[in-house]
Each structure stands twice: as structure tokens, then as C-alpha cells.
mmCIF file of C-alpha atoms in Angstrom:
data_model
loop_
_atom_site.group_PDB
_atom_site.id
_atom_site.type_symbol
_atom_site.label_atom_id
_atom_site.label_comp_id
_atom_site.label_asym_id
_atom_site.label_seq_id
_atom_site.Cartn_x
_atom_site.Cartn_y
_atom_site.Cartn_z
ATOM 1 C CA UNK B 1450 -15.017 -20.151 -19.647
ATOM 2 C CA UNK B 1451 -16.147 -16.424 -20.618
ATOM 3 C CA UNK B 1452 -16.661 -15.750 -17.454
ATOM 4 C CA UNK B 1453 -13.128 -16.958 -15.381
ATOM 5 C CA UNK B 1454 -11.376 -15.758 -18.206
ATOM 6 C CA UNK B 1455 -12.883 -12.200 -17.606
ATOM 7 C CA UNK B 1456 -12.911 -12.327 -14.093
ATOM 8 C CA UNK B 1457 -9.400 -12.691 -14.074
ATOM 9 C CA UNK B 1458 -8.817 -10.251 -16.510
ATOM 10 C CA UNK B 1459 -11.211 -7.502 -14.154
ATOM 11 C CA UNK B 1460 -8.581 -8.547 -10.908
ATOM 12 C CA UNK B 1461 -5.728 -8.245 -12.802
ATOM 13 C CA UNK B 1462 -6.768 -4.705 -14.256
ATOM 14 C CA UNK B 1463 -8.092 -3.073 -10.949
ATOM 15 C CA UNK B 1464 -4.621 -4.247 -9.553
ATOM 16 C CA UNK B 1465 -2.327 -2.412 -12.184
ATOM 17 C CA UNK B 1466 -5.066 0.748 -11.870
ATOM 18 C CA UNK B 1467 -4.709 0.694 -7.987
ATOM 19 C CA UNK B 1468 -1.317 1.208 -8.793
ATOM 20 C CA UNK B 1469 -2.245 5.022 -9.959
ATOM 21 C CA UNK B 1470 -5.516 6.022 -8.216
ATOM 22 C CA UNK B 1471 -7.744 4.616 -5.898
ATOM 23 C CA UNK B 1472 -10.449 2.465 -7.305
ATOM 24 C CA UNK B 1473 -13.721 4.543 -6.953
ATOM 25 C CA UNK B 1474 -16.770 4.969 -9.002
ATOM 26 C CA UNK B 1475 -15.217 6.746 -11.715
ATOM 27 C CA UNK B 1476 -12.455 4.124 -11.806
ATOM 28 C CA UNK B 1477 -14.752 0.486 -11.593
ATOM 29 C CA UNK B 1478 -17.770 2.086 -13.811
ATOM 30 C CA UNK B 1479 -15.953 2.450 -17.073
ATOM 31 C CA UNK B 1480 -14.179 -1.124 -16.643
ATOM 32 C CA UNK B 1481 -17.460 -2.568 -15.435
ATOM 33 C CA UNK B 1482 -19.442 -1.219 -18.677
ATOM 34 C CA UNK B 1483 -16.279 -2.475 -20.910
ATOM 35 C CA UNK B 1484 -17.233 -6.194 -19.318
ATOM 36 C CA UNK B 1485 -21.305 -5.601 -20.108
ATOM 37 C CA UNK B 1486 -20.462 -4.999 -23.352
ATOM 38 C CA UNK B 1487 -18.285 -7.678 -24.230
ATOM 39 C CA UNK B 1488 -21.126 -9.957 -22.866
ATOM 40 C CA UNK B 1489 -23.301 -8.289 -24.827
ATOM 41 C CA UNK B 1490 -21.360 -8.568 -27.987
ATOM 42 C CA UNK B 1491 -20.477 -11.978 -27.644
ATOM 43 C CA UNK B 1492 -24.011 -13.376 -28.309
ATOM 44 C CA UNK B 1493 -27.380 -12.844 -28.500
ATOM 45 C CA UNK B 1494 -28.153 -16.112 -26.302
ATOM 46 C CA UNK B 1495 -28.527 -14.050 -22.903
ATOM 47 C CA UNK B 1496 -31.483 -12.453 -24.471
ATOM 48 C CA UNK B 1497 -32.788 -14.898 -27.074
ATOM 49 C CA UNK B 1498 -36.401 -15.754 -26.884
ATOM 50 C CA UNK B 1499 -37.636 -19.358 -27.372
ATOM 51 C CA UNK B 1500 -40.299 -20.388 -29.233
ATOM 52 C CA UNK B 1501 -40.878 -23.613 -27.212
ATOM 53 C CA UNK B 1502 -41.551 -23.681 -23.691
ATOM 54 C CA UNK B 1503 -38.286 -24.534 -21.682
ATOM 55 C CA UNK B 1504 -37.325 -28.317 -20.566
ATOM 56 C CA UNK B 1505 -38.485 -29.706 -17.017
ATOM 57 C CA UNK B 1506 -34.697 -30.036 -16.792
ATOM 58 C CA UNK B 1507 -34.432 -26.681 -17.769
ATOM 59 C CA UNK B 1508 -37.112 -25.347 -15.396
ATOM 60 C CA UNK B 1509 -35.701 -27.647 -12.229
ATOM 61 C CA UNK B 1510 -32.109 -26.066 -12.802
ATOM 62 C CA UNK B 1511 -33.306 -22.441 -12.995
ATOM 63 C CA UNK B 1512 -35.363 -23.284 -9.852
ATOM 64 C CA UNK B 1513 -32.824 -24.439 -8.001
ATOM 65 C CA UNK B 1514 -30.728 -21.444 -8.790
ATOM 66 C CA UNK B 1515 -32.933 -18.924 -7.765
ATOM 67 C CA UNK B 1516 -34.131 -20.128 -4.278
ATOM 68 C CA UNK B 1517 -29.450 -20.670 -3.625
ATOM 69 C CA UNK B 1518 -30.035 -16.782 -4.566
ATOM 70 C CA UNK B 1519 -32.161 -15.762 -2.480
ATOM 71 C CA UNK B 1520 -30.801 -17.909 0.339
ATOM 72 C CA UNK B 1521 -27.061 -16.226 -0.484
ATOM 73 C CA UNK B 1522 -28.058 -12.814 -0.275
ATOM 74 C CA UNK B 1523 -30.001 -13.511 3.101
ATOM 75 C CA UNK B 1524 -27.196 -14.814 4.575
ATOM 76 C CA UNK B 1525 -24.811 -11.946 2.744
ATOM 77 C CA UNK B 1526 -26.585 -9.359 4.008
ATOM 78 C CA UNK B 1527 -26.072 -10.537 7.715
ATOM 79 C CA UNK B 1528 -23.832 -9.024 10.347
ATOM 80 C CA UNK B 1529 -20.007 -9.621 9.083
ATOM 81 C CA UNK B 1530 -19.144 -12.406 11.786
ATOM 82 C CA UNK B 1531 -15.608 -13.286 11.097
ATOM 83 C CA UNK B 1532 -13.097 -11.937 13.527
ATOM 84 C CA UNK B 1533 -10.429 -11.218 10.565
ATOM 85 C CA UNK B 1534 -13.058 -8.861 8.999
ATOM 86 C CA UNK B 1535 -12.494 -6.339 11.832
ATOM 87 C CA UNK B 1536 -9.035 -6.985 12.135
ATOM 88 C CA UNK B 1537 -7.675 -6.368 8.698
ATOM 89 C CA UNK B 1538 -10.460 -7.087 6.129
ATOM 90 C CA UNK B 1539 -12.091 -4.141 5.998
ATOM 91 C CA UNK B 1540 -9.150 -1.826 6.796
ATOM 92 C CA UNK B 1541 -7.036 -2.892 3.918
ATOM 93 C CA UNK B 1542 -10.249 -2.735 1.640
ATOM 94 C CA UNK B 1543 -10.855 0.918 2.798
ATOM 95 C CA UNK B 1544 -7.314 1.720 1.820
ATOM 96 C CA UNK B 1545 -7.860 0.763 -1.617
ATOM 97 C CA UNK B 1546 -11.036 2.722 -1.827
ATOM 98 C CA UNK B 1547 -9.455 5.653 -0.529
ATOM 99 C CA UNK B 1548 -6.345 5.745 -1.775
ATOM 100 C CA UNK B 1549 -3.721 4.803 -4.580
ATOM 101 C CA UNK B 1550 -1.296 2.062 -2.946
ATOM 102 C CA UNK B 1551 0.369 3.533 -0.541
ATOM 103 C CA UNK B 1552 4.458 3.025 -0.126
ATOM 104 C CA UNK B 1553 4.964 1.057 3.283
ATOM 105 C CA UNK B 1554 1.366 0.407 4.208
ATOM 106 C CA UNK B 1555 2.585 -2.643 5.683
ATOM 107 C CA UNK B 1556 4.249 -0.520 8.385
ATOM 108 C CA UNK B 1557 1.347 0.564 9.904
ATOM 109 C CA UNK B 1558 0.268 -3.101 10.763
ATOM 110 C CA UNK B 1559 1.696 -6.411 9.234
ATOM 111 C CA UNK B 1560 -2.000 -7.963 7.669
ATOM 112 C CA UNK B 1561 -1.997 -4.702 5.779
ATOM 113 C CA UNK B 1562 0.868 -6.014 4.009
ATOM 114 C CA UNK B 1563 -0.883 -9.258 2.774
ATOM 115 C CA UNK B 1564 -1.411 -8.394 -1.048
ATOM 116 C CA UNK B 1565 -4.747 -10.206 -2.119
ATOM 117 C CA UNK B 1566 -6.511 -10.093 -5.195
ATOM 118 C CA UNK B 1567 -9.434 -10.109 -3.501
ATOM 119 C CA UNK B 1568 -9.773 -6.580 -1.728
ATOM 120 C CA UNK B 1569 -9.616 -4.649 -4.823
ATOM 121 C CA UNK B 1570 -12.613 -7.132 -6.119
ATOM 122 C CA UNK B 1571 -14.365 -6.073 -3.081
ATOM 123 C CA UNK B 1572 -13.192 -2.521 -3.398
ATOM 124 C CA UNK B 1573 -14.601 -2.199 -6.892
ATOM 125 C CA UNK B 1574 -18.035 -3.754 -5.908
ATOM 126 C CA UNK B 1575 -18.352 -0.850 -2.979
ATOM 127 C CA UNK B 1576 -18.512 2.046 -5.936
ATOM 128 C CA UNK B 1577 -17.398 4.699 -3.388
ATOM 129 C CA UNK B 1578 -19.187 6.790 -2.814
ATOM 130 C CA UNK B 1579 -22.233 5.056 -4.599
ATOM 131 C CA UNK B 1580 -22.924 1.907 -2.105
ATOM 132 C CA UNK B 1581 -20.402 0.441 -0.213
ATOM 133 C CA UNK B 1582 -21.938 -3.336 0.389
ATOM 134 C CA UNK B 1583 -19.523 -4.966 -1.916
ATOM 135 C CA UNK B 1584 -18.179 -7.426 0.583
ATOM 136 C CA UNK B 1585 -21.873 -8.957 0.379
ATOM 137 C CA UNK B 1586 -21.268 -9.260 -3.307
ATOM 138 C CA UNK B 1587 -17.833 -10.508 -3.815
ATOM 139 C CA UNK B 1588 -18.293 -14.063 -2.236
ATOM 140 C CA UNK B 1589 -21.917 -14.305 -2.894
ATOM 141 C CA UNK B 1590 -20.619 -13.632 -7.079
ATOM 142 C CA UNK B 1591 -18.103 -16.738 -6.748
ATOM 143 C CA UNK B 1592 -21.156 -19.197 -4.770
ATOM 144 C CA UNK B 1593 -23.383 -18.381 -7.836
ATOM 145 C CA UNK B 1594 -20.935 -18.927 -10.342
ATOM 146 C CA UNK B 1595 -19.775 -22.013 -9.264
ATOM 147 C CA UNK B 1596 -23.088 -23.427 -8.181
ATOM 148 C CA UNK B 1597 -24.659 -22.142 -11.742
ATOM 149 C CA UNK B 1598 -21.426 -23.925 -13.741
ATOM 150 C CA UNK B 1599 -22.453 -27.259 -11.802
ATOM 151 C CA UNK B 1600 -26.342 -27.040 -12.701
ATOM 152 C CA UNK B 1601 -24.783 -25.886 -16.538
ATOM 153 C CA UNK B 1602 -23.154 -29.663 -17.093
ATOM 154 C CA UNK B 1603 -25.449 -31.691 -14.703
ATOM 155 C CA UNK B 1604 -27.867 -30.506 -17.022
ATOM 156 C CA UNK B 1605 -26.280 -31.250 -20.241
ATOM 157 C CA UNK B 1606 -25.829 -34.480 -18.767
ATOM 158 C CA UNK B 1607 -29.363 -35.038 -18.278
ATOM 159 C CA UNK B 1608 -30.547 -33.887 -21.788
ATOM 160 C CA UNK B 1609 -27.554 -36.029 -23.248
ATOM 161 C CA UNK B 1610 -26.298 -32.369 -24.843
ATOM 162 C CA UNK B 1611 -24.271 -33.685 -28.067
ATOM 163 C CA UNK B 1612 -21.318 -31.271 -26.615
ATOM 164 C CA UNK B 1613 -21.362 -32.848 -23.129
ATOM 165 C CA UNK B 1614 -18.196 -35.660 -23.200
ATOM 166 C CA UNK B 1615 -18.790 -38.259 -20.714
ATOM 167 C CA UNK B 1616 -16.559 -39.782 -18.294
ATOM 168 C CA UNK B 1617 -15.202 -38.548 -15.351
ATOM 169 C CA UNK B 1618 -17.361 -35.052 -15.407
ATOM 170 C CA UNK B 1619 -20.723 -36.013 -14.400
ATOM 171 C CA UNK B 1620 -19.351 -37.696 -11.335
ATOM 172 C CA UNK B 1621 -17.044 -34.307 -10.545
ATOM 173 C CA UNK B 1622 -20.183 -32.307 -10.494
ATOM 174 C CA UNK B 1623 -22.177 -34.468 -8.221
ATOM 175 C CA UNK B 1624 -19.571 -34.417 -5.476
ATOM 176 C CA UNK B 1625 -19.128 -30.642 -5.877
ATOM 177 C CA UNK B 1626 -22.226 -30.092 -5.460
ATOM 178 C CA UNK B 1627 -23.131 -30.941 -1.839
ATOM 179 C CA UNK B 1628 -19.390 -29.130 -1.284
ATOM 180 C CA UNK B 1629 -20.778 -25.883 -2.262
ATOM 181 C CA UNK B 1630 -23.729 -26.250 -0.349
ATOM 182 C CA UNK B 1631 -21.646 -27.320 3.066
ATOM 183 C CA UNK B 1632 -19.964 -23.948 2.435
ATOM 184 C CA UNK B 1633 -22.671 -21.607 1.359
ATOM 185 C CA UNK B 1634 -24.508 -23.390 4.568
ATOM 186 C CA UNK B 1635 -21.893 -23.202 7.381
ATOM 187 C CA UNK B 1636 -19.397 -20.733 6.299
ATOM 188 C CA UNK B 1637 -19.345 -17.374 8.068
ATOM 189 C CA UNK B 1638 -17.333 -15.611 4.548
ATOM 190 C CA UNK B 1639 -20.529 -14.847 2.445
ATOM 191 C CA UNK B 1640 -21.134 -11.845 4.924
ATOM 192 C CA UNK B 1641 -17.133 -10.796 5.267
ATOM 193 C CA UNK B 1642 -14.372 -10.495 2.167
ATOM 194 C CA UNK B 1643 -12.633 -13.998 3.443
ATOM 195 C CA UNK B 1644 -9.919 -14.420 0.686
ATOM 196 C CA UNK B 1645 -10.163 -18.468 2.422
ATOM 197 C CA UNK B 1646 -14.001 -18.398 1.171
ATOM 198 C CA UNK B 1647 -13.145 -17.142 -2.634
ATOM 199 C CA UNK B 1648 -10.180 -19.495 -2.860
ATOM 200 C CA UNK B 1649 -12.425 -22.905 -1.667
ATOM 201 C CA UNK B 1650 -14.704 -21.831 -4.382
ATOM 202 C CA UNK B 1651 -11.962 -21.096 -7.375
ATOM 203 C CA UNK B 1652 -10.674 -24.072 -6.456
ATOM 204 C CA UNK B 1653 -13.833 -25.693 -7.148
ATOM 205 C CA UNK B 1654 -14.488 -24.345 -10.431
ATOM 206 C CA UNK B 1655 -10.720 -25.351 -11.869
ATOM 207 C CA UNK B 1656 -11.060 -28.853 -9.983
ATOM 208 C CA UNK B 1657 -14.302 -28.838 -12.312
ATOM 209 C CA UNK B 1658 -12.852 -27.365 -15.272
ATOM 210 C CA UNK B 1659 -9.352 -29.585 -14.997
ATOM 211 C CA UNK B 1660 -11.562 -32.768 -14.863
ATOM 212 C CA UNK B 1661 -14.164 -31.770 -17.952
ATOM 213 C CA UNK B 1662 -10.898 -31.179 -19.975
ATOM 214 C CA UNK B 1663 -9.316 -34.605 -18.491
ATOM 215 C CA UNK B 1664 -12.474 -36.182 -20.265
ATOM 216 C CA UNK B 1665 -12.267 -33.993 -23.758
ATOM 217 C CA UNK B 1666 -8.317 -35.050 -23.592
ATOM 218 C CA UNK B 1667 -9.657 -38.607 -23.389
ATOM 219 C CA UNK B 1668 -12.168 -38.030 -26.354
ATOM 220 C CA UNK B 1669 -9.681 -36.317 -28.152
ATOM 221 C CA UNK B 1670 -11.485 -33.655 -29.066
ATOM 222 C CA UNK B 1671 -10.633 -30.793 -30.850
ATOM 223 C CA UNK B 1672 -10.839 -26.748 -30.170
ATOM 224 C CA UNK B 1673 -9.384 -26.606 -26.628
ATOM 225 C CA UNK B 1674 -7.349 -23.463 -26.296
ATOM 226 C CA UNK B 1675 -10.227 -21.756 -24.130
ATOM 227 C CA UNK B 1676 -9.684 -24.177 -21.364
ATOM 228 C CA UNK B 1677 -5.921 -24.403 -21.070
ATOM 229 C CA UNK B 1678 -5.797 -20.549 -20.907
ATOM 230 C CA UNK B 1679 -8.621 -21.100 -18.349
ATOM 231 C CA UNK B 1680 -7.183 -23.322 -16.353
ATOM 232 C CA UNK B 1681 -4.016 -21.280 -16.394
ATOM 233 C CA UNK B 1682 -4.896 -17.890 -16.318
ATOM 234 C CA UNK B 1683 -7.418 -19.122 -12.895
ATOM 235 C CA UNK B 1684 -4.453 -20.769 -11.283
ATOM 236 C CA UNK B 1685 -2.350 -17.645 -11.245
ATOM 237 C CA UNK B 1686 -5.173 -15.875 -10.087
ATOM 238 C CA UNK B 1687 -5.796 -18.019 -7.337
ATOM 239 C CA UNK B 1688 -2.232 -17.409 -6.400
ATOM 240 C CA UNK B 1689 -2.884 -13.704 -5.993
ATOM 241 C CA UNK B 1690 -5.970 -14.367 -4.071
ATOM 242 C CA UNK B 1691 -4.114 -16.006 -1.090
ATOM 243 C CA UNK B 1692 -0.183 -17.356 -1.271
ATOM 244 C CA UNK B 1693 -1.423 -20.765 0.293
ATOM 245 C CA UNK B 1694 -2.989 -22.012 -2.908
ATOM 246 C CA UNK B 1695 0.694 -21.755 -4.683
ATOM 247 C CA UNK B 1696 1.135 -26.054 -4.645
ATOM 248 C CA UNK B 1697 -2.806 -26.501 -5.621
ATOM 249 C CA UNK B 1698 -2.243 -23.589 -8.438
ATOM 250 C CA UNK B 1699 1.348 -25.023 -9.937
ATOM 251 C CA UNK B 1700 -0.011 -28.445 -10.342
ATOM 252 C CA UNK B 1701 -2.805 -27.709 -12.202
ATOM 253 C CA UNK B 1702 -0.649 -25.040 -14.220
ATOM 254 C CA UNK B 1703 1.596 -28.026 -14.936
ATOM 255 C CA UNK B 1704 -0.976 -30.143 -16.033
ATOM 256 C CA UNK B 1705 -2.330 -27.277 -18.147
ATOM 257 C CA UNK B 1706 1.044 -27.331 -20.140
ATOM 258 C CA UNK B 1707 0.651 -31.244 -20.540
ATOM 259 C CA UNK B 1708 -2.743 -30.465 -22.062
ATOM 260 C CA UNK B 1709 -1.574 -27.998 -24.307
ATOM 261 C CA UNK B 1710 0.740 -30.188 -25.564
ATOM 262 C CA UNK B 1711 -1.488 -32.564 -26.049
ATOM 263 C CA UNK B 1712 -4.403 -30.709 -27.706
ATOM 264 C CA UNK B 1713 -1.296 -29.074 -29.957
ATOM 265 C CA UNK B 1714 -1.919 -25.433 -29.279
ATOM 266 C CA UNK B 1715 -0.266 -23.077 -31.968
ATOM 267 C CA UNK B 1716 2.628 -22.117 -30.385
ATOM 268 C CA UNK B 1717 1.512 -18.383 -30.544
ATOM 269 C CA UNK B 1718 -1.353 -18.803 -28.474
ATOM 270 C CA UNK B 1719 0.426 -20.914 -25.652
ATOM 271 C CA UNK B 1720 3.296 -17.947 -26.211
ATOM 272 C CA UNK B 1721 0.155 -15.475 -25.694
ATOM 273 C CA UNK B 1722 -0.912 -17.516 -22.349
ATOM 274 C CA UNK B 1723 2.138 -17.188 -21.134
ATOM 275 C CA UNK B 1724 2.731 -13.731 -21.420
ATOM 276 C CA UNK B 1725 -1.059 -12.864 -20.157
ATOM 277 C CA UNK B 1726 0.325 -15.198 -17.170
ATOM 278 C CA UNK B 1727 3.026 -13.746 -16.529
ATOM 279 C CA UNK B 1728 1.897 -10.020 -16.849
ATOM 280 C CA UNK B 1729 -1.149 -10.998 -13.813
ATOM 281 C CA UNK B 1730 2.047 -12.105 -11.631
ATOM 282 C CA UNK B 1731 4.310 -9.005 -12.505
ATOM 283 C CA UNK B 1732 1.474 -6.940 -11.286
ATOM 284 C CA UNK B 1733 0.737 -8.934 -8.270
ATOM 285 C CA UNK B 1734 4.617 -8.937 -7.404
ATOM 286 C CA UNK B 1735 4.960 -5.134 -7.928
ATOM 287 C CA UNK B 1736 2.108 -4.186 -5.530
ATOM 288 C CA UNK B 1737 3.711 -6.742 -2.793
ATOM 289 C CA UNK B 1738 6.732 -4.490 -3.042
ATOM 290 C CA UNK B 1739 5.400 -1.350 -2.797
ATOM 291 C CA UNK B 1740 3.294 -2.659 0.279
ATOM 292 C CA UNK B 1741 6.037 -4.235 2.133
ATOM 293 C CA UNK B 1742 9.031 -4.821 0.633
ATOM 294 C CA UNK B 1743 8.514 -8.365 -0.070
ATOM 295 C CA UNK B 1744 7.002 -9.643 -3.535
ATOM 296 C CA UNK B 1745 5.193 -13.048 -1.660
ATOM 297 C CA UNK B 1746 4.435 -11.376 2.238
ATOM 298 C CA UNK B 1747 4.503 -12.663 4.478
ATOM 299 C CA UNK B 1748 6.858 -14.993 2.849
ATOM 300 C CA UNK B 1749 10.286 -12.720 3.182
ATOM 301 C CA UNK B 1750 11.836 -14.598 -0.053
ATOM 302 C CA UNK B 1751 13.540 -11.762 -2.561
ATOM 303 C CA UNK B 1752 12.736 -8.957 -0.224
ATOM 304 C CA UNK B 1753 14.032 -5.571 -0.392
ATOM 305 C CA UNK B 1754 14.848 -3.223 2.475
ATOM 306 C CA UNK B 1755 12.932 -0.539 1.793
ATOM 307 C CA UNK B 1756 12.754 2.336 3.821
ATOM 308 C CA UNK B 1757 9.093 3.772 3.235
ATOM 309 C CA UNK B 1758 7.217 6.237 4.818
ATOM 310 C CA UNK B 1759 3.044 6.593 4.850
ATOM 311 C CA UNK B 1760 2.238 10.315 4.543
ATOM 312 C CA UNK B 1761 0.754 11.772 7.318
ATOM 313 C CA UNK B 1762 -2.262 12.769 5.381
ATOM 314 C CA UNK B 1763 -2.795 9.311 4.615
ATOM 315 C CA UNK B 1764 -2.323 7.532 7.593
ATOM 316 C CA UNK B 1765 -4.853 9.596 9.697
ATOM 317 C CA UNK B 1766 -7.939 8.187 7.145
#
């Protein structure tokens, strides 16, 4: 849950940043240190030592995440293959890097205009001018994640963890699982920054997330404000990563609000939720109107006629 919850924080923030200079080493470094060190401070377990050797279990799941590593960044590391890459991908990711948003971009060619999420992730991961390979990050981050929160529970399962409800969980991990391998085996994205890619595999990890807290809802149990803002907080996100997931995010928002209800949330922290919710939209609105004129392009709901104009200087990068 640490993790969605600060990955959606890290999109949200090099969004509203983008806004006032373009995202660059000096600009990702200091927000990528601020997310180490929350880590950091939130345990010691990443760097506890045991005293006893580790579980079989234990051993099998690390095993198994490792060699998925190494086979992700082999095929990562490939030739981009996807014919969108050259067409827009990279362009609109190069604009970020090189630039604060630019009034009007859209003008130059309409799938500039599309306002995802995702290309300032990948912008941030190319630390101009420090690498530049962050589009064989990005999707290869979301694979791991996903693939590492399924071994996390079908372990539990295994070793009967007390905190491990049962029900309808183990079963949602076992048909993820051979999901995420069909796509980490026969999609072209892990190479290119596909948005399509890094939506399948959000929508895995709330589809996983929604049906864990369908079983603690069950069990009743107590202490579940970090998965309602999860689950909403992810949804909007996925919202911003590609407009298509807006009916998958707002039912799973809805039932989010059912399961606040339910696991009586203090009404500060659902007002806190909301207003964390609503500030990720704002942003992602805002930047679709400075791109194009329209808050939800290519949807041309509430737009504005604008009349921008790209700077020379800017248009011949």
C-alpha cells in the first residue's frame, strides 16, 4: 500500500512541477531522495537481518522474482517496437524533458495533446542529461511491482500468515498471476512508454487490492483507511494515465466509498481522501488545458477556445 500510495503521490507531483520547469535532473533527484527517505524512515524491515535462515517459501518467492527480473530487463532493453513510440511516445516525453508545458503543444500535432500521467513518469526516470533509458524503466517498475505484490500474499497464504484473511484473495492472485506473465511475455510495451501497458498492470494491482479488502470487509476487520485511500487515490491515477480507464476507475472509486462506509472511516480522513483526490484531478485537468484547450482530450467536453501560440524557440527542439 506504501508503495501505490507514493507512486501516485510522485505522478501527481512531477505533474504540478512540469507546470513550472521541465523535469530534469535537478528537478526528479530531490523528489526521488524525498521518496528513499520516507522508505527508509518507515522501517527498518528492508534492511533487517534474520537470525534464522529464510523459509523454502521464502526462498522459492525471491527466486522466482529475480529470474522475472532479469527476464524484464532483457526484454526492456530491446529495440522499442511499438509503432506509437515513434509516432508520439517519445516526442511528447522529450517535450517534458526539455521544456516546461508548453501553451498549445497540441497544435503542433493532435497525440501531443493527449495528457498522460505516464510521460512525466518516464520523463523523470530519463534524468536528463544523466541517462535517458527511462522508458525501459517505467513499465518494467509496474511488471515488478505487481508480480512482487502477487508472490507477497501467495506467500502469506502458504505460511498461513496470521494477517492473511482468507476468502476470495488467494484465488485473485492465482489468476493474476499467469495474466502478468501473458503480458510481460507477449507484450511489445516493456521496451516503449505504452500508457495501454501501465494501465493493464494498475488495473491489476487495484483488481487485487479491491478483492483483498472485499475479504477484510467480510472478516470485518478493523484498521482499513490505507486501502480505501489506496484504492481511491490509484483509480484517479489510472484516470490520468489514459482517459479509457474512466468506467473501470469510477466503479471501483464507488465501491471505495461503500467500503469506507462500511469500515467507518473518521470523517476527516475520508474528507482528507477526497481532497488528495481531487487535488491529483485539478492538476491533471489544468495541464489538459494548457495543452489543448480541452481538460479530457481528445474528449472535447468543457473545452475552451484558446488561441495559443508555441514559441518559435520551442518548437524548433
Amino acid at each position: 500500500l506504501d508503495l501505490w500510495l507514493g507512486w501516485t503521490f510522485l505522478l501527481g507531483l512531477l505533474q504540478f512541477l512540469h507546470l513550472f520547469a521541465p523535469l530534469r535532473a535537478w528537478t526528479v533527484l530531490p523528489l526521488l531522495a524525498l521518496g528513499v527517505g520516507f522508505w527508509v524512515r518507515s522501517g527498518p524491515a528492508p534492511f533487517a537481518l534474520r537470525r534464522n535462515p529464510p523459509a523454502p517459501a521464502t526462498l522459492a518467492c525471491a527466486g522466482a522474482w529475480l529470474i522475472a527480473a532479469m527476464w524484464i530487463s532483457a526484454r526492456a532493453m530491446q529495440t522499442p517496437p511499438e509503432f506509437d513510440g515513434g509516432l508520439y511516445h517519445f516526442h511528447a516525453i522529450r517535450w517534458i524533458n526539455e521544456a516546461r508545458i508548453t501553451p498549445g503543444v497540441g497544435n503542433l500535432h493532435g497525440r501531443l495533446a493527449f495528457n498522460s500521467a505516464f510521460y512525466s513518469f518516464v520523463a523523470a526516470l530519463n534524468l536528463p542529461p544523466l541517462f535517458g533509458h527511462g522508458r525501459a524503466i517505467a513499465n518494467s517498475f509496474l511488471c515488478l511491482t505487481v508480480f512482487a505484490q502477487i508472490l507477497h500474499r501467495l506467500h502469506g497464504t502458504v505460511t498461513r500468515t496470521p494477517a492473511t484473511p482468507g476468502g476470495l484473495a488467494p484465488l485473485a492472485n492465482l489468476l493474476a498471476l499467469p495474466l502478468v506473465g501473458y503480458l510481460t511475455l507477449t507484450s511489445l510495451g516493456l521496451a516503449s512508454p505504452s500508457a495501454d501497458l501501465a494501465s493493464s498492470f494498475v488495473q491489476i494491482a487495484i483488481f487485487l487490492l479491491l478483492v483483498r479488502g472485499l475479504d477484510a470487509w467480510r472478516a470485518r476487520l478493523p484498521d482499513q483507511d490505507a486501502r480505501v485511500a489506496t484504492l481511491v487515490l490509484l483509480s484517479v491515477t489510472l484516470v490520468t494515465l489514459k482517459l479509457s480507464n474512466l468506467g473501470f476507475a469510477a466503479g471501483v472509486a464507488a465501491l471505495g466509498v461503500a467500503y469506507s462506509r462500511h469500515a467507518r472511516l473518521a470523517a476527516s480522513r475520508v474528507r482528507t481522501i477526497a481532497a488528495v483526490g481531487a487535488a491529483l484531478a485539478a492538476i491533471w485537468l489544468a495541464r489538459g488545458y494548457v495543452m489543448s484547450g480541452f481538460p479530457c482530450y481528445p474528449s472535447t467536453l468543457g473545452g475552451i477556445a484558446f488561441d495559443w501560440a508555441v514559441p518559435a524557440e520551442q518548437a524548433k527542439r
